[in-house]
PDB file of C-alpha atoms in Angstrom:
ATOM      1  CA  ALA A 905      99.089 104.871 116.933  1.00  0.00           C
ATOM      2  CA  GLN A 906      97.842 101.368 117.504  1.00  0.00           C
ATOM      3  CA  SER A 907      99.920  98.232 117.266  1.00  0.00           C
ATOM      4  CA  VAL A 908     100.136  94.640 118.406  1.00  0.00           C
ATOM      5  CA  THR A 909     103.172  92.583 119.330  1.00  0.00           C
ATOM      6  CA  GLN A 910     103.079  88.819 119.277  1.00  0.00           C
ATOM      7  CA  LEU A 911     105.739  87.697 121.682  1.00  0.00           C
ATOM      8  CA  ASP A 912     106.506  84.314 120.110  1.00  0.00           C
ATOM      9  CA  SER A 913     107.057  83.640 116.425  1.00  0.00           C
ATOM     10  CA  HIS A 914     106.851  79.856 116.949  1.00  0.00           C
ATOM     11  CA  VAL A 915     105.153  77.754 119.620  1.00  0.00           C
ATOM     12  CA  SER A 916     105.347  73.978 119.764  1.00  0.00           C
ATOM     13  CA  VAL A 917     103.089  71.840 121.954  1.00  0.00           C
ATOM     14  CA  SER A 918     102.130  68.212 122.275  1.00  0.00           C
ATOM     15  CA  GLU A 919      98.629  67.087 121.425  1.00  0.00           C
ATOM     16  CA  GLY A 920      96.411  67.277 124.495  1.00  0.00           C
ATOM     17  CA  THR A 921      98.498  69.911 126.301  1.00  0.00           C
ATOM     18  CA  PRO A 922      97.493  73.565 126.822  1.00  0.00           C
ATOM     19  CA  VAL A 923      98.158  76.268 124.261  1.00  0.00           C
ATOM     20  CA  LEU A 924      99.228  79.822 125.124  1.00  0.00           C
ATOM     21  CA  LEU A 925      99.862  82.382 122.391  1.00  0.00           C
ATOM     22  CA  ARG A 926     100.885  85.777 123.733  1.00  0.00           C
ATOM     23  CA  CYS A 927      99.910  89.195 122.442  1.00  0.00           C
ATOM     24  CA  ASN A 928     100.478  92.706 123.757  1.00  0.00           C
ATOM     25  CA  TYR A 929      98.762  95.718 122.279  1.00  0.00           C
ATOM     26  CA  SER A 930      99.202  99.452 122.189  1.00  0.00           C
ATOM     27  CA  SER A 931      96.214 101.684 121.624  1.00  0.00           C
ATOM     28  CA  SER A 932      95.194 105.261 122.280  1.00  0.00           C
ATOM     29  CA  TYR A 933      91.563 104.230 122.265  1.00  0.00           C
ATOM     30  CA  SER A 934      89.600 101.536 123.986  1.00  0.00           C
ATOM     31  CA  PRO A 935      90.738  98.830 121.565  1.00  0.00           C
ATOM     32  CA  SER A 936      88.877  96.303 119.508  1.00  0.00           C
ATOM     33  CA  LEU A 937      91.030  93.186 119.457  1.00  0.00           C
ATOM     34  CA  PHE A 938      90.785  90.012 117.433  1.00  0.00           C
ATOM     35  CA  TRP A 939      92.510  86.692 116.940  1.00  0.00           C
ATOM     36  CA  TYR A 940      92.535  85.245 113.438  1.00  0.00           C
ATOM     37  CA  VAL A 941      93.852  81.862 112.301  1.00  0.00           C
ATOM     38  CA  GLN A 942      95.324  80.970 108.926  1.00  0.00           C
ATOM     39  CA  HIS A 943      95.698  77.377 107.823  1.00  0.00           C
ATOM     40  CA  PRO A 944      98.120  76.612 104.965  1.00  0.00           C
ATOM     41  CA  ASN A 945      96.876  77.873 101.605  1.00  0.00           C
ATOM     42  CA  LYS A 946      93.715  79.185 103.202  1.00  0.00           C
ATOM     43  CA  GLY A 947      92.328  82.601 104.006  1.00  0.00           C
ATOM     44  CA  LEU A 948      92.022  84.020 107.492  1.00  0.00           C
ATOM     45  CA  GLN A 949      89.293  82.905 109.844  1.00  0.00           C
ATOM     46  CA  LEU A 950      88.118  84.836 112.887  1.00  0.00           C
ATOM     47  CA  LEU A 951      88.600  82.932 116.149  1.00  0.00           C
ATOM     48  CA  LEU A 952      87.240  85.557 118.517  1.00  0.00           C
ATOM     49  CA  LYS A 953      86.931  89.278 119.119  1.00  0.00           C
ATOM     50  CA  TYR A 954      86.971  91.616 122.093  1.00  0.00           C
ATOM     51  CA  THR A 955      84.880  94.768 122.007  1.00  0.00           C
ATOM     52  CA  SER A 956      84.671  95.701 125.717  1.00  0.00           C
ATOM     53  CA  ALA A 957      81.566  93.679 126.575  1.00  0.00           C
ATOM     54  CA  ALA A 958      83.458  91.075 128.646  1.00  0.00           C
ATOM     55  CA  THR A 959      87.141  90.645 129.417  1.00  0.00           C
ATOM     56  CA  LEU A 960      87.094  86.867 128.891  1.00  0.00           C
ATOM     57  CA  VAL A 961      86.129  86.118 125.326  1.00  0.00           C
ATOM     58  CA  LYS A 962      85.225  82.661 124.095  1.00  0.00           C
ATOM     59  CA  GLY A 963      85.790  81.777 120.480  1.00  0.00           C
ATOM     60  CA  ILE A 964      85.453  78.866 118.135  1.00  0.00           C
ATOM     61  CA  ASN A 965      87.167  75.485 118.451  1.00  0.00           C
ATOM     62  CA  GLY A 966      87.671  75.820 122.222  1.00  0.00           C
ATOM     63  CA  PHE A 967      89.866  78.927 122.092  1.00  0.00           C
ATOM     64  CA  GLU A 968      89.462  81.837 124.454  1.00  0.00           C
ATOM     65  CA  ALA A 969      91.315  85.049 125.218  1.00  0.00           C
ATOM     66  CA  GLU A 970      91.454  87.370 128.195  1.00  0.00           C
ATOM     67  CA  PHE A 971      91.718  91.122 127.855  1.00  0.00           C
ATOM     68  CA  LYS A 972      93.918  92.610 130.604  1.00  0.00           C
ATOM     69  CA  LYS A 973      94.054  96.369 130.419  1.00  0.00           C
ATOM     70  CA  SER A 974      96.622  96.710 133.219  1.00  0.00           C
ATOM     71  CA  GLU A 975      99.011  94.468 131.302  1.00  0.00           C
ATOM     72  CA  THR A 976      97.910  95.605 127.804  1.00  0.00           C
ATOM     73  CA  SER A 977      97.662  91.938 126.899  1.00  0.00           C
ATOM     74  CA  PHE A 978      95.239  89.758 124.968  1.00  0.00           C
ATOM     75  CA  HIS A 979      96.659  86.241 125.198  1.00  0.00           C
ATOM     76  CA  LEU A 980      95.011  83.330 123.384  1.00  0.00           C
ATOM     77  CA  THR A 981      94.592  80.016 125.195  1.00  0.00           C
ATOM     78  CA  LYS A 982      93.161  76.567 124.660  1.00  0.00           C
ATOM     79  CA  PRO A 983      93.067  73.878 127.353  1.00  0.00           C
ATOM     80  CA  SER A 984      93.962  70.956 125.101  1.00  0.00           C
ATOM     81  CA  ALA A 985      95.666  71.174 121.720  1.00  0.00           C
ATOM     82  CA  HIS A 986      94.482  69.152 118.759  1.00  0.00           C
ATOM     83  CA  MET A 987      96.505  68.261 115.687  1.00  0.00           C
ATOM     84  CA  SER A 988      94.117  70.339 113.578  1.00  0.00           C
ATOM     85  CA  ASP A 989      95.097  73.457 115.563  1.00  0.00           C
ATOM     86  CA  ALA A 990      98.449  73.590 113.768  1.00  0.00           C
ATOM     87  CA  ALA A 991      98.328  76.889 111.863  1.00  0.00           C
ATOM     88  CA  GLU A 992      99.450  80.496 112.013  1.00  0.00           C
ATOM     89  CA  TYR A 993      97.683  82.762 114.474  1.00  0.00           C
ATOM     90  CA  PHE A 994      97.414  86.527 114.234  1.00  0.00           C
ATOM     91  CA  CYS A 995      96.590  88.987 116.967  1.00  0.00           C
ATOM     92  CA  VAL A 996      94.862  91.995 115.449  1.00  0.00           C
ATOM     93  CA  VAL A 997      93.799  95.450 116.589  1.00  0.00           C
ATOM     94  CA  SER A 998      91.264  97.540 114.759  1.00  0.00           C
ATOM     95  CA  ASP A 999      92.507 100.984 113.816  1.00  0.00           C
ATOM     96  CA  GLN A1000      89.605 103.136 114.932  1.00  0.00           C
ATOM     97  CA  ALA A1001      91.024 106.484 113.898  1.00  0.00           C
ATOM     98  CA  GLY A1002      89.419 106.293 110.504  1.00  0.00           C
ATOM     99  CA  GLY A1003      86.160 104.964 111.884  1.00  0.00           C
ATOM    100  CA  TYR A1004      86.069 102.045 109.519  1.00  0.00           C
ATOM    101  CA  ASN A1005      87.520  98.586 109.434  1.00  0.00           C
ATOM    102  CA  LYS A1006      91.273  98.833 109.062  1.00  0.00           C
ATOM    103  CA  LEU A1007      92.999  95.968 110.797  1.00  0.00           C
ATOM    104  CA  ILE A1008      96.546  96.088 112.094  1.00  0.00           C
ATOM    105  CA  PHE A1009      98.036  92.606 112.262  1.00  0.00           C
ATOM    106  CA  GLY A1010     100.732  91.242 114.499  1.00  0.00           C
ATOM    107  CA  ALA A1011     103.605  89.340 112.905  1.00  0.00           C
ATOM    108  CA  GLY A1012     101.963  86.002 113.612  1.00  0.00           C
ATOM    109  CA  THR A1013     102.705  82.956 115.753  1.00  0.00           C
ATOM    110  CA  ARG A1014     103.140  79.619 114.054  1.00  0.00           C
ATOM    111  CA  LEU A1015     101.702  76.849 116.227  1.00  0.00           C
ATOM    112  CA  ALA A1016     103.030  73.322 115.778  1.00  0.00           C
ATOM    113  CA  VAL A1017     101.244  70.414 117.443  1.00  0.00           C
ATOM    114  CA  HIS A1018     103.122  67.155 117.890  1.00  0.00           C
ATOM    115  CA  PRO A1019     101.563  63.732 118.496  1.00  0.00           C
TER     116      PRO A1019
ATOM    117  CA  LYS B1426      75.842  81.355 101.167  1.00  0.00           C
ATOM    118  CA  ALA B1427      79.010  81.461  99.086  1.00  0.00           C
ATOM    119  CA  GLY B1428      82.127  82.867 100.714  1.00  0.00           C
ATOM    120  CA  VAL B1429      84.499  85.523  99.444  1.00  0.00           C
ATOM    121  CA  THR B1430      85.830  84.502  96.040  1.00  0.00           C
ATOM    122  CA  GLN B1431      89.159  85.687  94.702  1.00  0.00           C
ATOM    123  CA  THR B1432      90.405  85.085  91.186  1.00  0.00           C
ATOM    124  CA  PRO B1433      92.782  84.003  89.930  1.00  0.00           C
ATOM    125  CA  ARG B1434      94.283  81.795  92.632  1.00  0.00           C
ATOM    126  CA  TYR B1435      97.800  82.067  91.227  1.00  0.00           C
ATOM    127  CA  LEU B1436      99.488  84.574  88.930  1.00  0.00           C
ATOM    128  CA  ILE B1437     102.968  84.795  87.492  1.00  0.00           C
ATOM    129  CA  LYS B1438     104.080  88.084  85.982  1.00  0.00           C
ATOM    130  CA  THR B1439     107.355  89.742  85.040  1.00  0.00           C
ATOM    131  CA  ARG B1440     108.747  93.039  86.247  1.00  0.00           C
ATOM    132  CA  GLY B1441     107.198  96.077  84.600  1.00  0.00           C
ATOM    133  CA  GLN B1442     103.921  94.376  83.757  1.00  0.00           C
ATOM    134  CA  GLN B1443     100.619  95.211  85.360  1.00  0.00           C
ATOM    135  CA  VAL B1444      98.115  92.905  87.007  1.00  0.00           C
ATOM    136  CA  THR B1445      94.446  92.966  87.975  1.00  0.00           C
ATOM    137  CA  LEU B1446      93.047  90.859  90.798  1.00  0.00           C
ATOM    138  CA  SER B1447      89.364  90.268  91.378  1.00  0.00           C
ATOM    139  CA  CYS B1448      87.286  89.817  94.526  1.00  0.00           C
ATOM    140  CA  SER B1449      83.616  88.899  94.843  1.00  0.00           C
ATOM    141  CA  PRO B1450      82.313  89.547  98.351  1.00  0.00           C
ATOM    142  CA  ILE B1451      79.690  87.591 100.215  1.00  0.00           C
ATOM    143  CA  SER B1452      76.238  88.400  98.907  1.00  0.00           C
ATOM    144  CA  GLY B1453      74.866  91.466 100.702  1.00  0.00           C
ATOM    145  CA  HIS B1454      78.255  92.694 101.914  1.00  0.00           C
ATOM    146  CA  ARG B1455      79.035  96.198 100.781  1.00  0.00           C
ATOM    147  CA  SER B1456      82.526  96.702 102.214  1.00  0.00           C
ATOM    148  CA  VAL B1457      85.587  95.162 100.587  1.00  0.00           C
ATOM    149  CA  SER B1458      89.112  95.455 101.970  1.00  0.00           C
ATOM    150  CA  TRP B1459      92.421  94.366 100.485  1.00  0.00           C
ATOM    151  CA  TYR B1460      95.515  93.191 102.335  1.00  0.00           C
ATOM    152  CA  GLN B1461      98.998  92.224 101.211  1.00  0.00           C
ATOM    153  CA  GLN B1462     100.767  89.348 102.974  1.00  0.00           C
ATOM    154  CA  THR B1463     104.523  88.827 102.617  1.00  0.00           C
ATOM    155  CA  PRO B1464     107.001  86.853 104.738  1.00  0.00           C
ATOM    156  CA  GLY B1465     108.971  90.006 105.512  1.00  0.00           C
ATOM    157  CA  GLN B1466     106.251  92.585 106.148  1.00  0.00           C
ATOM    158  CA  GLY B1467     103.418  90.353 107.284  1.00  0.00           C
ATOM    159  CA  LEU B1468      99.848  91.428 106.649  1.00  0.00           C
ATOM    160  CA  GLN B1469      99.369  95.039 105.628  1.00  0.00           C
ATOM    161  CA  PHE B1470      96.212  96.960 104.820  1.00  0.00           C
ATOM    162  CA  LEU B1471      95.975  98.255 101.250  1.00  0.00           C
ATOM    163  CA  PHE B1472      92.553  99.914 100.977  1.00  0.00           C
ATOM    164  CA  GLU B1473      88.856  99.588 101.719  1.00  0.00           C
ATOM    165  CA  TYR B1474      85.876 100.282  99.487  1.00  0.00           C
ATOM    166  CA  PHE B1475      82.237 100.840 100.329  1.00  0.00           C
ATOM    167  CA  SER B1476      79.504 101.664  97.829  1.00  0.00           C
ATOM    168  CA  GLU B1477      82.071 102.208  95.072  1.00  0.00           C
ATOM    169  CA  THR B1478      84.034 104.732  97.172  1.00  0.00           C
ATOM    170  CA  GLN B1479      87.477 104.283  98.664  1.00  0.00           C
ATOM    171  CA  ARG B1480      87.075 105.135 102.351  1.00  0.00           C
ATOM    172  CA  ASN B1481      90.433 104.138 103.720  1.00  0.00           C
ATOM    173  CA  LYS B1482      93.898 103.672 102.310  1.00  0.00           C
ATOM    174  CA  GLY B1483      97.081 102.113 103.614  1.00  0.00           C
ATOM    175  CA  ASN B1484     100.624 103.228 103.110  1.00  0.00           C
ATOM    176  CA  PHE B1485     101.316 101.865  99.631  1.00  0.00           C
ATOM    177  CA  PRO B1486     102.586 103.650  96.510  1.00  0.00           C
ATOM    178  CA  GLY B1487     100.242 104.904  93.829  1.00  0.00           C
ATOM    179  CA  ARG B1488     101.045 101.873  91.679  1.00  0.00           C
ATOM    180  CA  PHE B1489      98.491 100.069  93.823  1.00  0.00           C
ATOM    181  CA  SER B1490      94.939 101.035  93.017  1.00  0.00           C
ATOM    182  CA  GLY B1491      91.493  99.572  93.267  1.00  0.00           C
ATOM    183  CA  ARG B1492      87.882 100.053  92.470  1.00  0.00           C
ATOM    184  CA  GLN B1493      84.498  98.703  93.427  1.00  0.00           C
ATOM    185  CA  PHE B1494      81.544  98.121  91.172  1.00  0.00           C
ATOM    186  CA  SER B1495      77.859  98.654  91.841  1.00  0.00           C
ATOM    187  CA  ASN B1496      77.435  94.950  92.652  1.00  0.00           C
ATOM    188  CA  SER B1497      80.174  95.325  95.344  1.00  0.00           C
ATOM    189  CA  ARG B1498      82.689  93.261  93.417  1.00  0.00           C
ATOM    190  CA  SER B1499      86.127  94.779  93.650  1.00  0.00           C
ATOM    191  CA  GLU B1500      89.318  94.746  91.653  1.00  0.00           C
ATOM    192  CA  MET B1501      92.785  95.826  92.578  1.00  0.00           C
ATOM    193  CA  ASN B1502      95.431  96.767  90.066  1.00  0.00           C
ATOM    194  CA  VAL B1503      99.179  96.902  90.429  1.00  0.00           C
ATOM    195  CA  SER B1504     101.066  98.668  87.666  1.00  0.00           C
ATOM    196  CA  THR B1505     104.767  98.525  86.823  1.00  0.00           C
ATOM    197  CA  LEU B1506     105.295  95.410  88.886  1.00  0.00           C
ATOM    198  CA  GLU B1507     108.393  95.079  91.048  1.00  0.00           C
ATOM    199  CA  LEU B1508     109.948  91.936  92.506  1.00  0.00           C
ATOM    200  CA  GLY B1509     108.852  93.096  95.955  1.00  0.00           C
ATOM    201  CA  ASP B1510     105.215  92.970  94.920  1.00  0.00           C
ATOM    202  CA  SER B1511     105.348  89.190  95.088  1.00  0.00           C
ATOM    203  CA  ALA B1512     102.857  88.368  97.811  1.00  0.00           C
ATOM    204  CA  LEU B1513      99.581  86.797  98.773  1.00  0.00           C
ATOM    205  CA  TYR B1514      96.831  89.354  98.228  1.00  0.00           C
ATOM    206  CA  LEU B1515      93.821  88.825 100.449  1.00  0.00           C
ATOM    207  CA  CYS B1516      90.408  90.307 100.041  1.00  0.00           C
ATOM    208  CA  ALA B1517      87.901  90.575 102.882  1.00  0.00           C
ATOM    209  CA  SER B1518      84.277  91.571 102.960  1.00  0.00           C
ATOM    210  CA  SER B1519      81.861  92.732 105.638  1.00  0.00           C
ATOM    211  CA  PRO B1520      78.336  94.127 105.663  1.00  0.00           C
ATOM    212  CA  ASP B1521      79.202  97.765 106.353  1.00  0.00           C
ATOM    213  CA  GLY B1522      82.889  97.922 107.202  1.00  0.00           C
ATOM    214  CA  THR B1523      82.390  99.529 110.588  1.00  0.00           C
ATOM    215  CA  THR B1524      85.128  99.305 113.150  1.00  0.00           C
ATOM    216  CA  ASN B1525      84.193  96.239 115.150  1.00  0.00           C
ATOM    217  CA  GLU B1526      82.696  94.264 112.357  1.00  0.00           C
ATOM    218  CA  LYS B1527      83.852  90.772 111.562  1.00  0.00           C
ATOM    219  CA  LEU B1528      85.734  90.403 108.292  1.00  0.00           C
ATOM    220  CA  PHE B1529      85.362  87.387 106.032  1.00  0.00           C
ATOM    221  CA  PHE B1530      88.504  86.632 104.066  1.00  0.00           C
ATOM    222  CA  GLY B1531      88.963  84.923 100.743  1.00  0.00           C
ATOM    223  CA  SER B1532      91.715  82.379 100.091  1.00  0.00           C
ATOM    224  CA  GLY B1533      93.814  84.982  98.317  1.00  0.00           C
ATOM    225  CA  THR B1534      95.653  85.420  95.050  1.00  0.00           C
ATOM    226  CA  GLN B1535      99.298  84.371  95.110  1.00  0.00           C
ATOM    227  CA  LEU B1536     101.237  86.765  92.866  1.00  0.00           C
ATOM    228  CA  SER B1537     104.774  85.933  91.808  1.00  0.00           C
ATOM    229  CA  VAL B1538     106.800  88.596  90.013  1.00  0.00           C
ATOM    230  CA  LEU B1539     109.829  87.306  88.102  1.00  0.00           C
TER     231      LEU B1539
END
């Protein structure tokens, strides 16, 4: 069975400082991993996805994530936080057993950015 | 190109009633998925439709059902509503619904059951 664990439910940073949101995964297959962001009262937006082409994945808005198989991790980082980055972030693994898109979401990490 | 459209945006129902939620996918997308989001359980997969056929189903009771029309629009229905069904219901579309495909989410329908 596949699953993801987001290690922090809340992260608070100051504007201009680095962001690190941590995610560990469990998968019987070579996983497809994603990070999605949800702003208040909005739907989910894809930040980036890993599908085995490259271990360092660059996404939108300056975010990137590194796939580390030895650590079963897929942490999300950004060098410098912006106020507009305040949102909830979800680490997601694609359940490939059925062959079709069925996403398994982590519990989410709420990112607060302070001036 | 218009995004994924979900209607209505908000719904208030009472226990025992039934409700129908609607989702219009992005033009050309044939796969529609539904997810339930609650503070306690997080985001959980309900089901996925492609070409009017349910291909995948999550672990929800039979009170939750859905369908897809020939124009790819989808509806989900919840019968005999319970307080625990209060949630944000999100719809997502993609071209074919294959494993690594990017999903485009709507803004959701917020259902409150009183």
